[in-house]
Coordinates of C-alpha atoms and ligand atoms in Angstrom, one line a residue:
M1 CA 0.0 0.0 0.0
K2 CA 1.7 3.1 -1.2
I3 CA 1.1 6.9 -0.9
I4 CA 0.0 8.4 -4.2
D5 CA -1.1 11.8 -3.1
C6 CA -0.2 14.3 -0.4
Q7 CA -2.3 17.5 0.1
V8 CA -2.0 20.3 2.7
F9 CA -5.1 22.4 3.6
V10 CA -4.7 25.7 5.4
S11 CA -8.1 26.8 6.5
C12 CA -10.0 28.6 9.3
P13 CA -13.0 26.6 10.5
G14 CA -13.3 28.5 13.8
R15 CA -9.6 29.2 13.9
N16 CA -6.6 28.5 11.6
F17 CA -5.7 24.8 11.1
V18 CA -3.2 23.0 8.8
T19 CA -4.5 19.6 7.8
L20 CA -2.6 16.9 5.9
K21 CA -4.4 14.4 3.6
L22 CA -2.6 11.3 2.4
T23 CA -4.2 9.1 -0.3
T24 CA -3.1 5.5 -1.0
D25 CA -3.0 3.5 -4.2
N26 CA -5.9 1.4 -2.9
G27 CA -8.1 4.5 -2.3
L28 CA -7.7 5.0 1.5
V29 CA -7.4 8.5 3.0
G30 CA -5.4 9.3 6.2
W31 CA -5.4 12.6 8.1
G32 CA -2.8 14.4 10.1
D33 CA -2.8 17.8 12.0
A34 CA 0.1 20.1 11.2
T35 CA -1.2 23.2 13.1
L36 CA 1.4 25.3 14.9
N37 CA -0.4 28.3 16.3
G38 CA 0.8 31.6 14.7
R39 CA 3.4 29.8 12.4
E40 CA 0.9 27.8 10.3
L41 CA 2.3 28.7 6.9
A42 CA 5.8 27.7 7.8
V43 CA 4.7 24.1 8.5
A44 CA 2.5 24.0 5.4
S45 CA 5.4 25.0 3.3
Y46 CA 7.7 22.5 4.9
L47 CA 5.2 19.8 4.1
R48 CA 4.3 21.0 0.6
D49 CA 7.7 22.0 -0.6
H50 CA 9.9 19.4 1.1
L51 CA 8.2 16.4 2.6
C52 CA 5.2 15.6 0.4
P53 CA 7.2 15.1 -2.8
L54 CA 9.4 12.6 -1.0
L55 CA 6.4 10.8 0.4
I56 CA 4.9 9.8 -2.9
G57 CA 5.6 6.1 -3.5
R58 CA 6.5 5.3 0.1
E59 CA 5.1 2.2 1.8
V60 CA 2.4 3.1 4.3
M61 CA 3.2 0.4 6.8
N62 CA 6.8 1.4 7.3
T63 CA 6.1 4.1 9.8
E64 CA 9.4 3.7 11.7
D65 CA 11.5 4.0 8.5
T66 CA 9.5 6.9 7.2
W67 CA 9.9 8.8 10.5
Q68 CA 13.6 8.2 10.5
Y69 CA 13.9 9.1 6.8
F70 CA 12.4 12.6 7.5
Y71 CA 14.0 13.1 10.9
K72 CA 17.6 12.0 10.0
G73 CA 17.3 12.6 6.3
A74 CA 16.9 16.4 6.7
Y75 CA 20.2 16.7 8.4
W76 CA 18.6 19.7 10.2
R77 CA 16.9 18.0 13.1
R78 CA 14.3 19.0 15.7
G79 CA 12.4 22.3 16.1
P80 CA 8.7 22.9 16.2
V81 CA 8.2 23.5 12.4
T82 CA 10.1 20.3 11.4
M83 CA 8.6 18.1 14.1
T84 CA 5.0 19.3 13.6
A85 CA 5.4 18.5 9.8
I86 CA 6.9 15.1 10.5
G87 CA 4.2 14.5 13.2
A88 CA 1.4 15.2 10.7
I89 CA 2.8 12.6 8.3
D90 CA 3.4 10.0 11.0
V91 CA -0.2 10.4 12.4
A92 CA -1.7 10.2 9.0
L93 CA 0.2 7.0 8.3
W94 CA -1.0 5.5 11.5
D95 CA -4.5 6.5 10.6
L96 CA -4.0 4.7 7.2
K97 CA -2.6 1.6 8.9
G98 CA -5.6 1.4 11.2
K99 CA -8.0 1.8 8.3
A100 CA -6.1 -0.8 6.2
L101 CA -6.2 -3.3 9.0
D102 CA -9.7 -2.4 10.0
T103 CA -8.8 -1.6 13.6
P104 CA -8.5 1.5 15.8
V105 CA -5.0 3.0 16.1
Y106 CA -4.7 2.2 19.8
N107 CA -4.8 -1.5 18.9
L108 CA -1.6 -1.0 16.9
L109 CA 0.1 0.8 19.8
G110 CA -0.4 -2.0 22.4
G111 CA -4.2 -2.1 22.8
R112 CA -6.4 -0.7 25.5
S113 CA -4.7 0.1 28.8
R114 CA -7.9 1.8 30.0
D115 CA -11.5 2.3 29.1
R116 CA -11.6 6.1 29.2
L117 CA -9.3 9.0 29.6
L118 CA -9.5 11.5 32.4
V119 CA -9.5 15.1 31.0
Y120 CA -9.1 18.6 32.4
T121 CA -10.7 21.6 31.0
H122 CA -10.2 25.3 31.5
A123 CA -12.0 27.7 33.8
Q124 CA -11.1 31.4 33.7
G125 CA -12.5 34.7 34.9
Q126 CA -11.6 38.4 34.9
D127 CA -11.6 38.3 38.8
L128 CA -12.0 35.9 41.6
D129 CA -15.8 35.8 41.7
D130 CA -15.9 35.4 37.9
T131 CA -13.4 32.6 38.2
L132 CA -15.4 30.8 40.9
T133 CA -18.5 30.9 38.6
A134 CA -16.4 29.5 35.7
V135 CA -15.2 26.6 37.9
A136 CA -18.8 25.9 39.0
T137 CA -19.9 25.8 35.3
A138 CA -17.1 23.4 34.4
Q139 CA -17.9 21.2 37.3
A140 CA -21.6 21.2 36.4
A141 CA -20.6 20.2 32.9
G142 CA -19.1 17.0 34.4
Y143 CA -15.4 17.9 34.6
R144 CA -13.5 16.3 37.5
A145 CA -10.3 18.2 36.8
I146 CA -10.2 21.9 36.1
R147 CA -7.4 24.3 35.2
V148 CA -8.1 27.6 37.0
Q149 CA -6.8 30.9 35.7
S150 CA -7.9 34.4 36.8
G151 CA -7.3 38.0 36.1
V152 CA -4.9 39.5 38.8
P153 CA -5.8 42.7 40.6
G154 CA -3.5 45.5 39.3
L155 CA -2.6 43.7 36.1
G156 CA -4.3 44.2 32.7
K157 CA -5.1 41.4 30.2
I158 CA -3.0 38.4 31.0
Y159 CA -2.4 34.8 29.8
G160 CA -5.3 32.4 30.2
I161 CA -8.1 35.0 30.5
G162 CA -10.0 35.3 27.3
S163 CA -13.5 35.6 26.0
G164 CA -15.6 33.0 24.4
D165 CA -15.9 29.3 25.1
A166 CA -13.2 27.8 22.9
Y167 CA -10.6 30.2 24.2
E168 CA -7.0 30.1 23.1
P169 CA -6.1 33.6 22.3
V170 CA -5.1 35.0 18.9
S171 CA -4.7 38.5 17.7
K172 CA -6.2 38.7 14.3
G173 CA -4.1 40.6 11.9
V174 CA -0.4 40.8 10.9
R175 CA 0.9 41.9 14.4
P176 CA 0.5 40.3 17.8
E177 CA -1.2 42.2 20.6
E178 CA 1.0 43.3 23.4
E179 CA 0.3 42.7 27.1
T180 CA 2.0 44.0 30.2
W181 CA 3.2 41.9 33.1
R182 CA 4.3 42.2 36.8
T183 CA 5.2 39.0 38.7
E184 CA 4.8 40.1 42.3
P185 CA 1.0 40.7 42.2
Y186 CA 0.6 37.4 40.4
L187 CA 2.6 35.5 43.1
R188 CA 0.5 37.1 45.8
F189 CA -2.9 36.5 44.2
V190 CA -2.7 32.9 42.9
P191 CA -2.5 31.3 46.4
E192 CA -5.5 33.4 47.5
L193 CA -7.3 32.2 44.4
F194 CA -6.7 28.6 45.1
A195 CA -7.7 29.1 48.8
A196 CA -11.0 30.4 47.6
V197 CA -11.5 27.6 45.1
R198 CA -10.8 24.9 47.6
K199 CA -13.0 26.5 50.2
E200 CA -15.9 26.7 47.7
F201 CA -15.5 23.3 46.0
G202 CA -13.9 21.0 48.7
P203 CA -11.1 18.6 48.5
D204 CA -12.2 16.2 45.6
L205 CA -12.0 18.5 42.6
L206 CA -8.7 18.1 40.8
L207 CA -7.2 21.6 40.3
L208 CA -4.5 22.7 37.9
H209 CA -2.7 26.0 37.2
D210 CA -0.5 27.2 34.3
S211 CA 2.2 29.9 34.9
H212 CA 3.0 29.9 31.2
H213 CA 6.8 30.1 31.6
R214 CA 6.8 33.5 33.4
L215 CA 8.7 32.7 36.6
T216 CA 12.3 32.4 37.7
P217 CA 13.2 29.1 39.5
I218 CA 13.1 30.8 42.9
E219 CA 9.8 32.5 42.2
A220 CA 8.4 29.1 41.0
A221 CA 9.6 27.5 44.2
R222 CA 7.8 30.2 46.2
L223 CA 4.6 29.8 44.3
A224 CA 4.7 26.0 44.4
Q225 CA 5.3 26.1 48.2
D226 CA 2.5 28.7 48.7
L227 CA 0.1 26.4 46.8
E228 CA 0.9 23.2 48.8
P229 CA -2.1 23.6 51.2
Y230 CA -4.4 23.4 48.2
H231 CA -3.1 20.1 46.8
L232 CA -2.9 20.9 43.1
F233 CA -3.0 18.1 40.5
W234 CA -0.2 20.0 38.8
L235 CA 1.5 23.4 38.5
E236 CA 2.4 23.9 34.9
D237 CA 5.1 25.7 33.0
T238 CA 6.6 27.6 35.8
V239 CA 9.9 28.6 34.3
P240 CA 10.9 28.9 30.6
A241 CA 11.3 25.3 29.5
E242 CA 14.6 25.3 27.8
H243 CA 16.8 25.0 30.8
Q244 CA 16.0 21.6 32.3
A245 CA 18.3 22.0 35.3
S246 CA 16.2 24.9 36.6
F247 CA 13.7 22.3 37.8
R248 CA 16.2 20.9 40.3
L249 CA 15.8 24.0 42.4
I250 CA 12.0 24.0 42.2
R251 CA 11.8 20.2 42.9
E252 CA 14.0 20.4 46.0
K253 CA 11.7 23.0 47.6
T254 CA 8.2 21.7 47.0
V255 CA 5.8 18.7 46.9
T256 CA 3.5 20.4 44.5
P257 CA 3.4 18.2 41.3
L258 CA 5.1 19.8 38.3
A259 CA 4.1 19.6 34.6
V260 CA 6.0 21.0 31.6
G261 CA 6.6 20.3 27.9
E262 CA 3.9 21.7 25.7
V263 CA 6.6 23.5 23.7
F264 CA 8.9 20.4 23.5
N265 CA 9.4 18.5 20.3
T266 CA 11.8 15.6 21.0
L267 CA 13.0 13.4 23.8
H268 CA 16.1 15.6 24.0
D269 CA 14.0 18.5 25.3
C270 CA 13.1 16.5 28.4
Q271 CA 15.6 13.7 28.9
Q272 CA 17.1 15.3 32.0
L273 CA 13.7 16.3 33.4
V274 CA 12.5 12.7 33.1
S275 CA 15.6 10.8 34.1
E276 CA 16.3 13.0 37.2
Q277 CA 12.6 12.8 38.1
L278 CA 12.3 16.6 38.1
I279 CA 8.7 16.6 36.8
D280 CA 5.6 14.5 37.3
Y281 CA 3.8 15.1 34.0
L282 CA 5.2 15.6 30.5
R283 CA 3.0 17.9 28.4
M284 CA 4.5 17.1 25.0
T285 CA 1.7 16.5 22.5
V286 CA 1.6 14.0 19.6
S287 CA 1.3 16.5 16.8
H288 CA 4.2 18.8 18.0
G289 CA 6.3 15.9 19.2
G290 CA 6.8 14.3 15.8
G291 CA 3.8 11.9 15.9
L292 CA 2.9 8.6 17.5
T293 CA 6.1 6.8 16.5
P294 CA 8.4 9.0 18.8
M295 CA 5.7 9.6 21.4
M296 CA 5.4 5.9 22.2
K297 CA 9.2 5.7 22.8
I298 CA 9.1 8.8 25.0
A299 CA 6.2 7.4 27.1
H300 CA 8.0 4.1 27.5
F301 CA 11.2 6.0 28.5
A302 CA 9.3 8.0 31.1
E303 CA 7.4 5.1 32.6
P304 CA 10.1 3.7 35.0
Y305 CA 10.8 7.3 36.2
H306 CA 7.2 7.7 37.4
V307 CA 6.6 10.5 34.9
K308 CA 3.1 10.4 33.4
T309 CA 1.7 11.9 30.2
G310 CA -0.4 15.0 30.2
C311 CA -0.7 15.9 26.5
H312 CA -1.2 19.5 25.5
G313 CA -4.7 19.6 24.0
P314 CA -5.7 23.3 23.4
S315 CA -8.3 24.4 20.8
D316 CA -5.3 25.4 18.6
I317 CA -4.5 21.9 17.7
S318 CA -7.2 20.3 15.6
P319 CA -9.5 17.4 16.6
I320 CA -7.2 15.1 14.5
A321 CA -4.3 15.8 16.9
L322 CA -6.6 15.4 19.9
A323 CA -7.8 12.0 18.5
A324 CA -4.1 11.0 18.1
C325 CA -3.5 11.9 21.8
L326 CA -6.5 9.8 22.8
H327 CA -5.3 6.7 21.0
F328 CA -1.8 7.3 22.5
G329 CA -3.4 7.8 26.0
T330 CA -5.5 4.7 25.6
A331 CA -2.5 2.5 24.9
V332 CA 0.3 3.7 27.2
N333 CA 0.4 2.5 30.8
N334 CA 1.7 5.9 32.2
F335 CA -1.2 8.0 30.9
G336 CA -1.8 10.8 33.4
I337 CA -4.5 13.2 32.1
Q338 CA -5.5 14.8 28.8
E339 CA -6.2 18.5 28.3
Y340 CA -9.5 19.2 26.6
M341 CA -11.0 22.7 25.9
G342 CA -13.7 21.7 23.5
Y343 CA -13.9 23.4 20.1
A344 CA -15.9 26.1 18.4
D345 CA -19.0 25.0 16.5
A346 CA -17.3 25.8 13.2
T347 CA -14.4 23.5 14.1
E348 CA -16.8 20.7 15.1
A349 CA -18.6 21.1 11.8
A350 CA -15.3 20.6 9.8
F351 CA -14.0 17.6 11.8
S352 CA -16.3 14.7 12.5
H353 CA -15.0 12.3 15.2
D354 CA -16.0 9.2 17.1
Y355 CA -14.5 10.3 20.4
S356 CA -17.0 11.7 22.9
F357 CA -16.9 13.5 26.3
G358 CA -18.9 12.2 29.2
D359 CA -18.7 12.3 33.0
G360 CA -15.3 13.9 33.1
Y361 CA -13.7 11.5 30.6
L362 CA -13.0 11.4 26.9
H363 CA -14.1 8.1 25.4
V364 CA -12.2 6.9 22.3
G365 CA -14.3 5.2 19.6
D366 CA -13.7 1.9 17.8
A367 CA -13.8 3.1 14.2
P368 CA -10.8 2.0 12.2
G369 CA -7.8 4.4 12.2
L370 CA -8.2 7.5 14.3
G371 CA -12.0 7.7 13.9
I372 CA -11.9 11.1 12.4
E373 CA -12.8 12.7 9.1
F374 CA -12.1 16.2 7.7
D375 CA -14.8 17.9 5.6
E376 CA -12.5 19.7 3.0
A377 CA -15.3 21.7 1.4
T378 CA -16.6 23.1 4.7
A379 CA -13.2 24.0 6.0
N380 CA -11.8 25.4 2.8
A381 CA -14.8 27.7 2.5
Q382 CA -13.3 29.5 5.5
P383 CA -9.9 30.8 4.4
Y384 CA -6.8 31.2 6.5
A385 CA -6.3 34.7 8.0
P386 CA -3.1 35.7 9.8
A387 CA -3.5 35.5 13.6
Y388 CA -0.9 35.5 16.4
L389 CA -0.6 34.7 20.0
P390 CA 0.0 37.9 22.0
V391 CA 3.5 39.0 23.2
N392 CA 4.3 40.3 26.7
R393 CA 6.4 43.1 28.1
L394 CA 7.3 44.2 31.6
E395 CA 6.1 47.6 32.6
D396 CA 9.4 49.3 31.6
G397 CA 9.1 47.8 28.1
T398 CA 11.4 44.8 28.5
M399 CA 10.4 42.0 26.3
F400 CA 9.2 39.1 28.5
D401 CA 7.8 35.5 28.2
W402 CA 4.2 35.3 27.2
Ligands
KDG501 O1 -0.7 28.1 21.2 C1 -0.3 28.2 22.5 C2 -1.4 27.6 23.4 O2 -1.7 26.3 23.0 C3 -1.0 27.7 24.8 O3 -0.8 29.0 25.2 C4 -2.0 26.9 25.7 O4 -0.6 26.9 27.6 C5 -1.5 26.5 27.0 C6 -2.2 25.3 27.6 O5 -1.8 24.8 28.6 O6 -3.2 24.8 27.0
MG502 MG1 0.1 25.5 29.1

């Protein structure tokens, strides 16, 4: 079974997505997600101009060899653009393998390790009261694990606080919006926020928080200590993720569980974090981590170090990528939790899927392959429009982490 056609769609059903379609000589179609928020066209070009021509004529079943061919064969390894492009191909090939063998992808990855996947969703508000209402709404919708983000008194618009249901922010247009940040009010407010959430919702609700790479190691240690009484499920992305040794300092100072890795693309980004047991959850996601082929290896590597998966699953990766995460999470033993924000109606209309949400869990379906189809006509009627994540500066104008 060989690839005879490779097409890349850049469209905006609800938000910008890059979707890969592979067609085989026996008429099967496989789907991959190549979306990299704010850098969509770079991945589309990498696929169209460099990888698709080399894919024509390749054997679908040889996922390991094809992955190595694109990873090693480029000479220029790693990086989000490269790894997202390779990831889209790898996921589409696994989708095809499942369809050809008439079985869900998780069966090809080791079979079911669980019946359903625990998910966390987002609750956010402009202030504390608003945020408590958002947590109550998420709990009423059935979620058992909730990421809580709130506006901070004294600060303007900050990460995690948006409008609309399927929030993950973009500034429409050719330039990103700019936000302004001060760390001290944030560090003072977040423990107050979680004290209020625990008081209102009791001990059972699983609570998460994302600092979005804005702290120094010593600030992260302070926040993690101050949050200890509220028993978070995890504290995410405290410090910029590049310097793995930073986590030693944080880890020594706290028992708050730590998660990081949504910006990672390979095992090399997290090898030290995992092997020194500096984190509890690895946030690398299937589409940005080069696909199912490397992610299975990474999960198996992390398992003996007690590091669990916690795949990034915002609304800016498409339902194809989410489906890939669900098949991965169904198969590996050390699954931890899956992020799930839901999608805008326009996104749901373009991607049909057989996974479903119920009772705090996502349930993966039994359709062959990933169980997902992309409606090209619906999606392509909504053309790509440039959109960017915001950027962030300190009050004196210094460029800072967003
Ligand atoms: O595109 C970037 C977003 O996906 C990111 O800001 C979301 O931090 C995020 C999360 O945890 O979902
Ligand atoms: Mg995050």
